[in-house]
Phi, psi and omega in degrees: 000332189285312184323296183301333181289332159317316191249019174280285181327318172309303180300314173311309140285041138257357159259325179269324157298352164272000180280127196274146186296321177226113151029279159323315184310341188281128180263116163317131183303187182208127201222145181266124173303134163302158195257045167274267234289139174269340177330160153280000166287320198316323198295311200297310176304331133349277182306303189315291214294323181308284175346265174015279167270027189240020182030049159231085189304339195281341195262327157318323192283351165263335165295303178315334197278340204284326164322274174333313205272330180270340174210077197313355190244002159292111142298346175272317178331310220247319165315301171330279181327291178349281165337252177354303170273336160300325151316314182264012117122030200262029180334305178291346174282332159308312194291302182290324139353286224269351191290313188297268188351295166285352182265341153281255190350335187259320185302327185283344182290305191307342176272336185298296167342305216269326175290317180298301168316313210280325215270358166270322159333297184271333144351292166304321187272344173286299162340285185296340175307281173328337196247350169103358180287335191196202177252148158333121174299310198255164153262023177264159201234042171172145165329329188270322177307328187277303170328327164306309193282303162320274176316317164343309220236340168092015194260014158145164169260149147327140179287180179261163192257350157308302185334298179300147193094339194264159176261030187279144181209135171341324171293309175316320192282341198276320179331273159343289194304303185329299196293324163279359180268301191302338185262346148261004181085014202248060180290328195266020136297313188296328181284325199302326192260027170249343174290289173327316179301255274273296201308305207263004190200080174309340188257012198264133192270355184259340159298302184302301187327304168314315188299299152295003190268297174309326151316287208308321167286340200255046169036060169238101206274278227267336155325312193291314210286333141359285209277304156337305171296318186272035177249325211267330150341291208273313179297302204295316185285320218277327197281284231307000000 
């Protein structure tokens, strides 16, 4: 028992030194807008992102808002700005950002779900034609007819074709929000939304690391070393 607890321990510090100690130290992820697109958010992100790295956030934070304005239902738009007003130390304005972000990213699950139910619907009803138990529910004879009926009925819009191409994903935006929760002193928000990353992206190490770095100031010890211990787990699995 001692032995294991030796090398519980082991793991655990050799996980808590890859960590940076403190908190501040984490830099917000940053995603480069994809080149398909011709839109005009595309551009304005395009431009932001150049600002960006040449670190002139205020003229980034203008182009992303010019983004925002053009394609109110863009999540990398509203990612960016986030990215942005957090650099420039504007944390509540960040806060409402990476906040937009999710509430698009969960209307597109909820809408994908709901598309997904009907094109499994008309599966079933194809079945049963074909197999002689019963009649059609419906007469619609193709995926678009039902997504007609469906938008139609208010149950979501199409993302904008601007939209496509960015690499924003609910773990990211929780991520973000976390570090900015953290940069208002708001630790236990930052774990509820690093508990979110960690929900949508179980392998993200930067969630847990953070995540322990922070049990650990608000001395919740064994909570932390928990979460070291399932990193150095996960390292351990990523070799074999």
């Amino acid at each position: 028992a001692k032995e294991r607890q030796a090398t519980t321990l082991k793991s655990v510090l050799k996980e808590a030194k890859k960590i940076p100690p403190d908190m501040l130290q984490y830099d917000l992820i940053e995603i480069k807008p994809g080149q398909a697109s011709s839109s005009a958010a595309s551009h304005f992100l395009k431009q932001g992102y150049d600002m960006q790295q040449i670190k002139d956030y205020a003229s980034a934070l203008k182009y992303f808002t010019k983004a925002c304005n053009s394609e109110k239902r863009n999540t990398s738009a509203w990612f960016c700005r986030g990215v942005a007003h957090d650099k420039m130390k504007e944390f509540f304005k960040a806060l409402q950002d990476f906040t937009k972000c999710v509430e698009i990213e969960e209307e597109k699950e909820k809408r994908n779900k709901y598309f997904a139910s009907l094109n499994e619907k008309r599966e079933e009803d194809k079945r049963k034609k074909m197999s002689g138990l019963g009649p059609m529910l419906s007469t619609m004879s193709s995926v678009d007819d039902w997504e007609e009926e469906a938008l139609s009925s208010g149950a979501g819009k199409k993302a904008p074709s601007g939209s496509k191409g960015h690499e924003v994903t609910l773990s990211k935006v929780y991520f973000n929000r976390a570090l900015v929760e953290v940069h208002l002193g708001d630790d236990e928000a930052a774990l509820v939304d690093l508990d979110l990353a960690l929900k949508h992206s179980p392998k993200d190490k930067a969630a847990r690391g953070a995540r322990a770095v922070i049990l650990r100031r608000m001395g919740k010890w064994h909570d932390s070393q928990r979460e070291y211990l399932k990193l150095d787990q996960q390292r351990q699995a990523e070799m074999l």
